[in-house]
mmCIF file of C-alpha atoms in Angstrom:
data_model
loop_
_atom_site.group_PDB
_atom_site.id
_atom_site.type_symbol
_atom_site.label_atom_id
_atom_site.label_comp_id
_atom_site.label_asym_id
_atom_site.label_seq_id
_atom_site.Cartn_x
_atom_site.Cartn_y
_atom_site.Cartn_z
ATOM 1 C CA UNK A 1 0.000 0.000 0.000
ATOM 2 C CA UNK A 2 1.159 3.511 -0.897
ATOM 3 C CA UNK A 3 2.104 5.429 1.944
ATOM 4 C CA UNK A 4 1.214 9.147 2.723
ATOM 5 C CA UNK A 5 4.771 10.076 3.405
ATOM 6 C CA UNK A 6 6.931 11.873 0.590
ATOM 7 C CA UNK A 7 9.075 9.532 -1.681
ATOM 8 C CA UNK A 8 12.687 9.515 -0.297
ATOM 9 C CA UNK A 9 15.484 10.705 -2.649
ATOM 10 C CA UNK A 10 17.691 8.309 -4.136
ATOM 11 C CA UNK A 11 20.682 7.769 -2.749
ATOM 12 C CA UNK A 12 23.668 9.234 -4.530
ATOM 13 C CA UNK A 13 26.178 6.862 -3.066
ATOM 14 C CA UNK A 14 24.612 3.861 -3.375
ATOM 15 C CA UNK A 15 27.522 1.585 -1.923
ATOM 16 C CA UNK A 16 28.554 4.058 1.223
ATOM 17 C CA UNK A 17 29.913 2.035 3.649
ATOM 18 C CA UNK A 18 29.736 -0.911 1.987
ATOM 19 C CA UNK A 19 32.932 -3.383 1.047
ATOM 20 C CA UNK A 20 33.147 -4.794 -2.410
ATOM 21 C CA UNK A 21 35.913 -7.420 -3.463
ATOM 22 C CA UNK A 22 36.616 -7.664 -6.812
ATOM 23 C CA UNK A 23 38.617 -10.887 -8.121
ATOM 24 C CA UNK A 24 41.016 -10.038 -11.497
ATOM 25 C CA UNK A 25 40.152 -6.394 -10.120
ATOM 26 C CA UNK A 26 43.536 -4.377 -11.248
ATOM 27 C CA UNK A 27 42.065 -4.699 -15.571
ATOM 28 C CA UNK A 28 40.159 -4.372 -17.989
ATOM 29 C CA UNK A 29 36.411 -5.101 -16.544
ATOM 30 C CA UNK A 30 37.508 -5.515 -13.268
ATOM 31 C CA UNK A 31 39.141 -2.356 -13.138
ATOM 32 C CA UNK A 32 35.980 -0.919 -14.482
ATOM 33 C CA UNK A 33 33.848 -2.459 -11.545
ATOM 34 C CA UNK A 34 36.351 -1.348 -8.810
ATOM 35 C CA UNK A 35 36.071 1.566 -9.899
ATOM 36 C CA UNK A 36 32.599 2.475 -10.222
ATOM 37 C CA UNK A 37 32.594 0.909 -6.651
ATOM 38 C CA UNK A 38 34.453 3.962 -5.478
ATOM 39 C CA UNK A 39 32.724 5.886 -7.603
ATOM 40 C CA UNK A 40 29.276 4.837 -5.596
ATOM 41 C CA UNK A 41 30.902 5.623 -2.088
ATOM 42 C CA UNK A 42 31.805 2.357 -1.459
ATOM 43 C CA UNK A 43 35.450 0.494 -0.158
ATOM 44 C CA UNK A 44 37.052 -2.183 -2.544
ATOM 45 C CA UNK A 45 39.691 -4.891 -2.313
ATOM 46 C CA UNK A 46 41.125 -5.675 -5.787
ATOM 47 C CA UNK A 47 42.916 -9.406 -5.788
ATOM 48 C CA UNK A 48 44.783 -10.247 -8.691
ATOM 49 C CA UNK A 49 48.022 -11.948 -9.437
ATOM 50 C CA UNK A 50 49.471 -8.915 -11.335
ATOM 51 C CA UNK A 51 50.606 -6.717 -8.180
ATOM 52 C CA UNK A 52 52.024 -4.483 -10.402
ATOM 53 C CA UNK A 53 48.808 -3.650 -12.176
ATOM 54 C CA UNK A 54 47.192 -3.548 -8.889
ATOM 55 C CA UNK A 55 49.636 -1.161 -7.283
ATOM 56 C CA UNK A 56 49.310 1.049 -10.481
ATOM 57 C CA UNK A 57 45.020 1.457 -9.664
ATOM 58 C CA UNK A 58 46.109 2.179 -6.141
ATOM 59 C CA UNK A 59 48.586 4.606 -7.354
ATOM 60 C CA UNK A 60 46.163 6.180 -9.816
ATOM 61 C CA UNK A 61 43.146 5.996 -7.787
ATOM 62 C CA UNK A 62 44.722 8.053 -4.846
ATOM 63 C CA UNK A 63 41.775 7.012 -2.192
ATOM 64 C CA UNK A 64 43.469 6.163 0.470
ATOM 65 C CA UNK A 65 42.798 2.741 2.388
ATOM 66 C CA UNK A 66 39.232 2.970 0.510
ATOM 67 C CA UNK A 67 41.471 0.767 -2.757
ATOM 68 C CA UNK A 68 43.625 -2.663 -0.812
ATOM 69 C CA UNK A 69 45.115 -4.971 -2.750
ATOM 70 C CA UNK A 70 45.884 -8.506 -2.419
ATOM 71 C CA UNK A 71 47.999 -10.522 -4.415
ATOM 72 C CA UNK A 72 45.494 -13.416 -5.174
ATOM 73 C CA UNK A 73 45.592 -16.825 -6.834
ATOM 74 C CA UNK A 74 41.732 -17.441 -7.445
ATOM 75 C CA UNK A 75 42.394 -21.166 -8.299
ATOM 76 C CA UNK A 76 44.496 -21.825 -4.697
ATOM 77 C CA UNK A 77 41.587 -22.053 -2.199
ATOM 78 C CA UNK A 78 44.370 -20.646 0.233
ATOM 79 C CA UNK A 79 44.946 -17.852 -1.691
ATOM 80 C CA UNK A 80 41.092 -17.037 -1.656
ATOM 81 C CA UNK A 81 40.889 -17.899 2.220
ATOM 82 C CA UNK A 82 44.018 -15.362 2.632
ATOM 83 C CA UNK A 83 41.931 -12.928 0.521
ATOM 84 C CA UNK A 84 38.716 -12.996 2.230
ATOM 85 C CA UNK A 85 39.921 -12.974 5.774
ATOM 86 C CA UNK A 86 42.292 -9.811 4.683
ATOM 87 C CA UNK A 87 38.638 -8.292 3.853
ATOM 88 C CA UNK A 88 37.326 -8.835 6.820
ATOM 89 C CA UNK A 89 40.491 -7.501 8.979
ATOM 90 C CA UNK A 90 41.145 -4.299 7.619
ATOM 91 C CA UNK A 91 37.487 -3.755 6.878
ATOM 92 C CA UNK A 92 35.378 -5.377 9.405
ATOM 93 C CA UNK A 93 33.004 -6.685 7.232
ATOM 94 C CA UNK A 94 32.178 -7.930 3.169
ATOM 95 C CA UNK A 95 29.123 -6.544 1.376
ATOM 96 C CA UNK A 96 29.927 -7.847 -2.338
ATOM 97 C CA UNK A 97 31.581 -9.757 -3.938
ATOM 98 C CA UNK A 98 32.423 -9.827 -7.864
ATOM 99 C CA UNK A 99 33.256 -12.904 -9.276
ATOM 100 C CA UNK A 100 35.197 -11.302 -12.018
ATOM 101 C CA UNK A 101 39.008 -13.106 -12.677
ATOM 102 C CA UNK A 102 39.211 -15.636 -15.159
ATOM 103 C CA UNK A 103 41.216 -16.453 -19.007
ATOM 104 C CA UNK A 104 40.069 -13.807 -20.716
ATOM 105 C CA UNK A 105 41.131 -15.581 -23.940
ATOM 106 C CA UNK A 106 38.332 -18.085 -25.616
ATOM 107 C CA UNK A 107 40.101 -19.631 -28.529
ATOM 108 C CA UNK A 108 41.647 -22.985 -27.598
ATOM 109 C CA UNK A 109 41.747 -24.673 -31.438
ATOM 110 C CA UNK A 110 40.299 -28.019 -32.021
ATOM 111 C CA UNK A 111 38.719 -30.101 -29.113
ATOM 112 C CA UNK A 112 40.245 -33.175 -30.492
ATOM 113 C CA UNK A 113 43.429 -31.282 -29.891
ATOM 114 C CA UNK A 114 43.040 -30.050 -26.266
ATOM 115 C CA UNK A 115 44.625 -30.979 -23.713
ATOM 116 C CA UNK A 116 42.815 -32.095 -20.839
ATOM 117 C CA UNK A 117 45.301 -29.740 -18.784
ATOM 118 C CA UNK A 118 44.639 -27.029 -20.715
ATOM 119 C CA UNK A 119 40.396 -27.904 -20.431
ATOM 120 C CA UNK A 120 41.029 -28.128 -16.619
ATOM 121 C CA UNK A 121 42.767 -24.865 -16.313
ATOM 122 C CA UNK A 122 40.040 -23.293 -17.321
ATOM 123 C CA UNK A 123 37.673 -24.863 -14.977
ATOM 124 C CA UNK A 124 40.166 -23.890 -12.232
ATOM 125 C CA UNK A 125 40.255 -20.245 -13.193
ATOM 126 C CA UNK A 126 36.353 -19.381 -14.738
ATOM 127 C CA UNK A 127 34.536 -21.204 -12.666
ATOM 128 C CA UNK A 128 36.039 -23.414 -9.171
ATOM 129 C CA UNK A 129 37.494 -20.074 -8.632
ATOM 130 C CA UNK A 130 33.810 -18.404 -8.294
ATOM 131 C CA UNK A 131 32.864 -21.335 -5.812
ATOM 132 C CA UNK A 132 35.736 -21.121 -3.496
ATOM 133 C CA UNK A 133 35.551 -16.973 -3.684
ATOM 134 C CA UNK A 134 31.810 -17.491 -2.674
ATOM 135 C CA UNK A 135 32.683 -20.420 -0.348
ATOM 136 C CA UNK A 136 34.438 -18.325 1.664
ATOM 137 C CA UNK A 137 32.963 -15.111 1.709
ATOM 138 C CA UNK A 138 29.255 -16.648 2.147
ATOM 139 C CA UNK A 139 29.163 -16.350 5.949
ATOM 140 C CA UNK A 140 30.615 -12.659 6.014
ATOM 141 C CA UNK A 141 27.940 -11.624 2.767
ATOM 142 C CA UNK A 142 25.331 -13.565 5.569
ATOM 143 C CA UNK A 143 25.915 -11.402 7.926
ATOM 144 C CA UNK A 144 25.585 -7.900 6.328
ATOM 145 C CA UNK A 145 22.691 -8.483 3.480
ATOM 146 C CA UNK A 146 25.644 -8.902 0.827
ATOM 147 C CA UNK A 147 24.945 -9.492 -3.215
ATOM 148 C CA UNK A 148 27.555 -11.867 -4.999
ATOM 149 C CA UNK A 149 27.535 -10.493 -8.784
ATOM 150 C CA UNK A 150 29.004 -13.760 -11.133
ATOM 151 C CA UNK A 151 31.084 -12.252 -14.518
ATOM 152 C CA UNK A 152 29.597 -14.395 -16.860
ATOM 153 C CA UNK A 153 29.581 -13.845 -21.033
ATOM 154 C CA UNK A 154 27.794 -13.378 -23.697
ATOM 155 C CA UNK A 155 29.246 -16.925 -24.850
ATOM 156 C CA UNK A 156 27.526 -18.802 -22.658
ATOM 157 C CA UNK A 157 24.665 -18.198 -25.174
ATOM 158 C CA UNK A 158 26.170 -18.028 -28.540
ATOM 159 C CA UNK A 159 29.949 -19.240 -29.913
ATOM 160 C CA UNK A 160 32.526 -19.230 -32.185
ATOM 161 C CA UNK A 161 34.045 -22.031 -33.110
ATOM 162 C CA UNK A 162 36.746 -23.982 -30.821
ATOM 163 C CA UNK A 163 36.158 -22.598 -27.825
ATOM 164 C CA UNK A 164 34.443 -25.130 -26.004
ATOM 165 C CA UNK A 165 36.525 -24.733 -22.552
ATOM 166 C CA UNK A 166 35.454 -21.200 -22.414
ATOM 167 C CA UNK A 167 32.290 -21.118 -23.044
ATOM 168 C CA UNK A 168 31.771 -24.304 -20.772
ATOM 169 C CA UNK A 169 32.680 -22.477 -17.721
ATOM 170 C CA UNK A 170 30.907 -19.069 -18.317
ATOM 171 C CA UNK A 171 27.341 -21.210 -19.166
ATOM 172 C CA UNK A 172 28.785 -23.342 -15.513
ATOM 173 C CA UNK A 173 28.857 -19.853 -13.534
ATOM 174 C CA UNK A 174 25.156 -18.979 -15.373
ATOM 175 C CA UNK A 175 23.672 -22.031 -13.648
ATOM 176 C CA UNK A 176 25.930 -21.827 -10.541
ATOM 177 C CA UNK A 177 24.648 -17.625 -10.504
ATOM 178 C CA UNK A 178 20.952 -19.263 -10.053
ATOM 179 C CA UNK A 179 21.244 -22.181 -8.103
ATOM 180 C CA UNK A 180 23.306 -19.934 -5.056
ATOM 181 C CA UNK A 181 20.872 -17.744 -5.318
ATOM 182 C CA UNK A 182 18.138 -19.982 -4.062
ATOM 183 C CA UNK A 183 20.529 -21.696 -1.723
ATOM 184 C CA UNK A 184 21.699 -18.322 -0.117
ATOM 185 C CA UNK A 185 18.716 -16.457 0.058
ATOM 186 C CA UNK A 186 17.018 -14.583 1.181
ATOM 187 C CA UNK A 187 20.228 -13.149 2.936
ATOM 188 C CA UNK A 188 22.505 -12.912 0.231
ATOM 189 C CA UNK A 189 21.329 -12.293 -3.757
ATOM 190 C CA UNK A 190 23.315 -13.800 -6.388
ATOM 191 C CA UNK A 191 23.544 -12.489 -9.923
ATOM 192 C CA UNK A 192 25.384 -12.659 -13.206
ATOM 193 C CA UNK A 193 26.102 -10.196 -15.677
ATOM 194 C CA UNK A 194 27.216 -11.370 -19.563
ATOM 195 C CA UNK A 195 28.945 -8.735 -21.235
ATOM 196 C CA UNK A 196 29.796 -9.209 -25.179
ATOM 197 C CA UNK A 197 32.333 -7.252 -26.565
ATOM 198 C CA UNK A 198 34.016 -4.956 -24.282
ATOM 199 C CA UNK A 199 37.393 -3.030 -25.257
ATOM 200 C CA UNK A 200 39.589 -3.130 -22.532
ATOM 201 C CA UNK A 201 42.987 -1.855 -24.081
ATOM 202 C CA UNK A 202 42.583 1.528 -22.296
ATOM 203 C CA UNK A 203 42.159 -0.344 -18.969
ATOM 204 C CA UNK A 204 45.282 -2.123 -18.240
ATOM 205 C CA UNK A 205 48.650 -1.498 -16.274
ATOM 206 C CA UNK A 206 50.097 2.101 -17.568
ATOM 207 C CA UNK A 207 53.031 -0.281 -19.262
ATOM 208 C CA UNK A 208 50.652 -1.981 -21.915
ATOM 209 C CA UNK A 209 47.656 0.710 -21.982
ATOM 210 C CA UNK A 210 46.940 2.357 -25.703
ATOM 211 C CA UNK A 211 43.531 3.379 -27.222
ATOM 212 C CA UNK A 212 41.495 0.884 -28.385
ATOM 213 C CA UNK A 213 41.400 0.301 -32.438
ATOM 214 C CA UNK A 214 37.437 0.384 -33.150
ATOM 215 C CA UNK A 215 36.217 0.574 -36.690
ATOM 216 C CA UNK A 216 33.317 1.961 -37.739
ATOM 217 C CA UNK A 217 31.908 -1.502 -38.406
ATOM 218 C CA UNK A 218 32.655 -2.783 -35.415
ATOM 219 C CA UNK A 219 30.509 0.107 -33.282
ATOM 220 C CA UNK A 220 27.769 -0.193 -35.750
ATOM 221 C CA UNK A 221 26.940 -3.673 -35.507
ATOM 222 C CA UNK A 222 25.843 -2.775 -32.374
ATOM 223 C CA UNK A 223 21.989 -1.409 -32.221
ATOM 224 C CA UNK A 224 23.410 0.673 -29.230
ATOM 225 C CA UNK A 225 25.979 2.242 -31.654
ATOM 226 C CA UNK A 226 29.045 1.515 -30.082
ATOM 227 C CA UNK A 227 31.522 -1.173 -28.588
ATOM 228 C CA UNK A 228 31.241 -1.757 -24.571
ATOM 229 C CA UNK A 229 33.616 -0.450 -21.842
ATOM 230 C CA UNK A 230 34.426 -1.659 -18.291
ATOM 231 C CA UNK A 231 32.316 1.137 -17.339
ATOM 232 C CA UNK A 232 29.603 -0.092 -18.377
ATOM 233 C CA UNK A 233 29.785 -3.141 -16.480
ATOM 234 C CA UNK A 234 30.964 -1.603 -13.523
ATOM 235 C CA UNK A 235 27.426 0.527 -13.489
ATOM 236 C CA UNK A 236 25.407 -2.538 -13.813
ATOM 237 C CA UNK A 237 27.702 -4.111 -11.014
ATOM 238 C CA UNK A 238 27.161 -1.025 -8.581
ATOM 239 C CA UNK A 239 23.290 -1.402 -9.136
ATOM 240 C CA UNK A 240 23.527 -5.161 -8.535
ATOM 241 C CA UNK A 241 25.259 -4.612 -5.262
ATOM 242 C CA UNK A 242 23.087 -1.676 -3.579
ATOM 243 C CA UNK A 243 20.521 -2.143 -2.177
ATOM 244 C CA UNK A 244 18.308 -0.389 -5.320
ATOM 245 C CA UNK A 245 18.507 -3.752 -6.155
ATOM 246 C CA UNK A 246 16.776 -5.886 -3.196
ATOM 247 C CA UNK A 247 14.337 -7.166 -5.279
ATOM 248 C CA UNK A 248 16.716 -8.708 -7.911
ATOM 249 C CA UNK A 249 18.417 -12.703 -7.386
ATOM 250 C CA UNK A 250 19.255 -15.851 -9.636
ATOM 251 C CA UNK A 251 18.869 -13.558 -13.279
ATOM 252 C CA UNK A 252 22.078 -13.384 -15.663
ATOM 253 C CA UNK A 253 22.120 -9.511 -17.113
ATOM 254 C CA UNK A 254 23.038 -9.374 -20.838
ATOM 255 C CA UNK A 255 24.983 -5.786 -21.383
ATOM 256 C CA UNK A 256 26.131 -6.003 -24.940
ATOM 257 C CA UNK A 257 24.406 -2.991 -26.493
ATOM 258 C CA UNK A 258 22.354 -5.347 -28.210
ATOM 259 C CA UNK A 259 24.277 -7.227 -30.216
ATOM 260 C CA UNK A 260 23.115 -10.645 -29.646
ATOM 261 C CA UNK A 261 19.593 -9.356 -30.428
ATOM 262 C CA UNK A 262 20.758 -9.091 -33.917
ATOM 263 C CA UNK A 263 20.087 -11.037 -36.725
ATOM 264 C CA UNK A 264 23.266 -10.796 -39.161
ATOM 265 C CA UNK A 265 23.600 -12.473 -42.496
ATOM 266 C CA UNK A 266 27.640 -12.677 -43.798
#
């Protein structure tokens, strides 16, 4: 029933005071996330296994103890343990998490070819790494009302050819996204979010950043009109974490200006 009393504003720092931990956080879409984190009002802990990227956003970001960083192997469940628990010690508490680290690269060549080392590599790193990040920071999200946001892709829906490991592993964390989500709530929500193509060249360690090369045929096969950017992510992320979004568990978000709505003929 609508009450009598006058609609509160919305808040313009939707994550003040909360803690978000971003895995793979010091580039490309991670980067993005983190930072639209701080951007909200809200704390972050980057873990990544490039320190030197991750002491570059620190650098760059200039926030203070707002930005930590932890060196973090997300397939080494006592790397993940080490990560968590530094969370909880130097902030007091975990309010996201974003499941975000993982091979970035989905071309493998030929199944018959693969390697089954190579095949379990990427489960380690796209998807066992989600379970033991959420593993371990389930009983801290508990506690506070937290939201677990899964980085999934676009090719859990659609492929190209010969990259069957990849795409494996993001479809994996779409089903995992849904089935924690009825398993943790109502305390904690659980979501994914599938990007397509997002240019990340402008988003990594000073040493290997450059502009992106975009053609004008690659922004216009979006309907949006343009290629994605961490950014973009990052907003859907913040919006999935707050509490704006109390009312949203177990969907996967598509945010790829469209694209796969597309019919296209070669």
């Amino acid at each position: 029933m609508p009450t009598s009393t006058p609609p509160a504003p919305t808040p313009t720092l939707p994550l003040r005071h909360r803690v978000v931990l971003v895995t793979g956080g010091a580039q490309g879409i991670g980067r993005g996330v983190a930072e639209s984190v701080l951007r909200a009002g809200g704390s972050v802990l980057i873990g990544d296994l490039d320190v030197e990227a991750g002491r570059a956003c620190l650098a760059e970001w200039d926030v203070g103890d707002k930005a930590q960083l932890v060196e973090l192997d997300v397939s080494c469940e006592t790397s993940v343990q080490h990560f968590v628990q530094h969370a909880r010690d130097a902030f007091g508490r975990i309010d996201g998490l974003v499941n975000n680290a993982a091979i970035a690269e989905p071309h493998v060549g030929p199944l018959e070819a693969l390697e089954l080392a190579e095949w379990n590599r990427y489960l380690a790193s796209n998807l066992t790494s989600a379970f033991l990040c959420c593993k371990h920071a389930l009983p801290s999200l508990r506690e506070h009302e937290g939201s677990i946001v899964n980085i999934a892709s676009t090719r859990a829906l659609q492929s190209e050819a010969h990259t069957e490991p990849y795409a494996a592993t993001k479809g994996g964390l779409v089903a995992m996204t849904h089935a924690l989500a009825i398993s943790a709530g109502p305390e904690v929500r659980v979501n994914a979010i599938s990007p397509g193509w997002i240019t990340t060249e402008a988003w990594q360690k000073p040493a290997e950043r450059h502009p992106p090369k975009l053609s004008h045929e690659d922004h216009v096969q979006h309907p949006a009109g343009r290629v994605g950017t961490p950014e973009d992510v990052g907003h859907l992320a913040v919006y999935l974490i707050s509490p704006q979004s109390a009312f949203v568990t177990g969907q996967n978000f598509i945010i790829d200006g469209g694209m796969t709505r597309k019919m296209q003929y070669a």
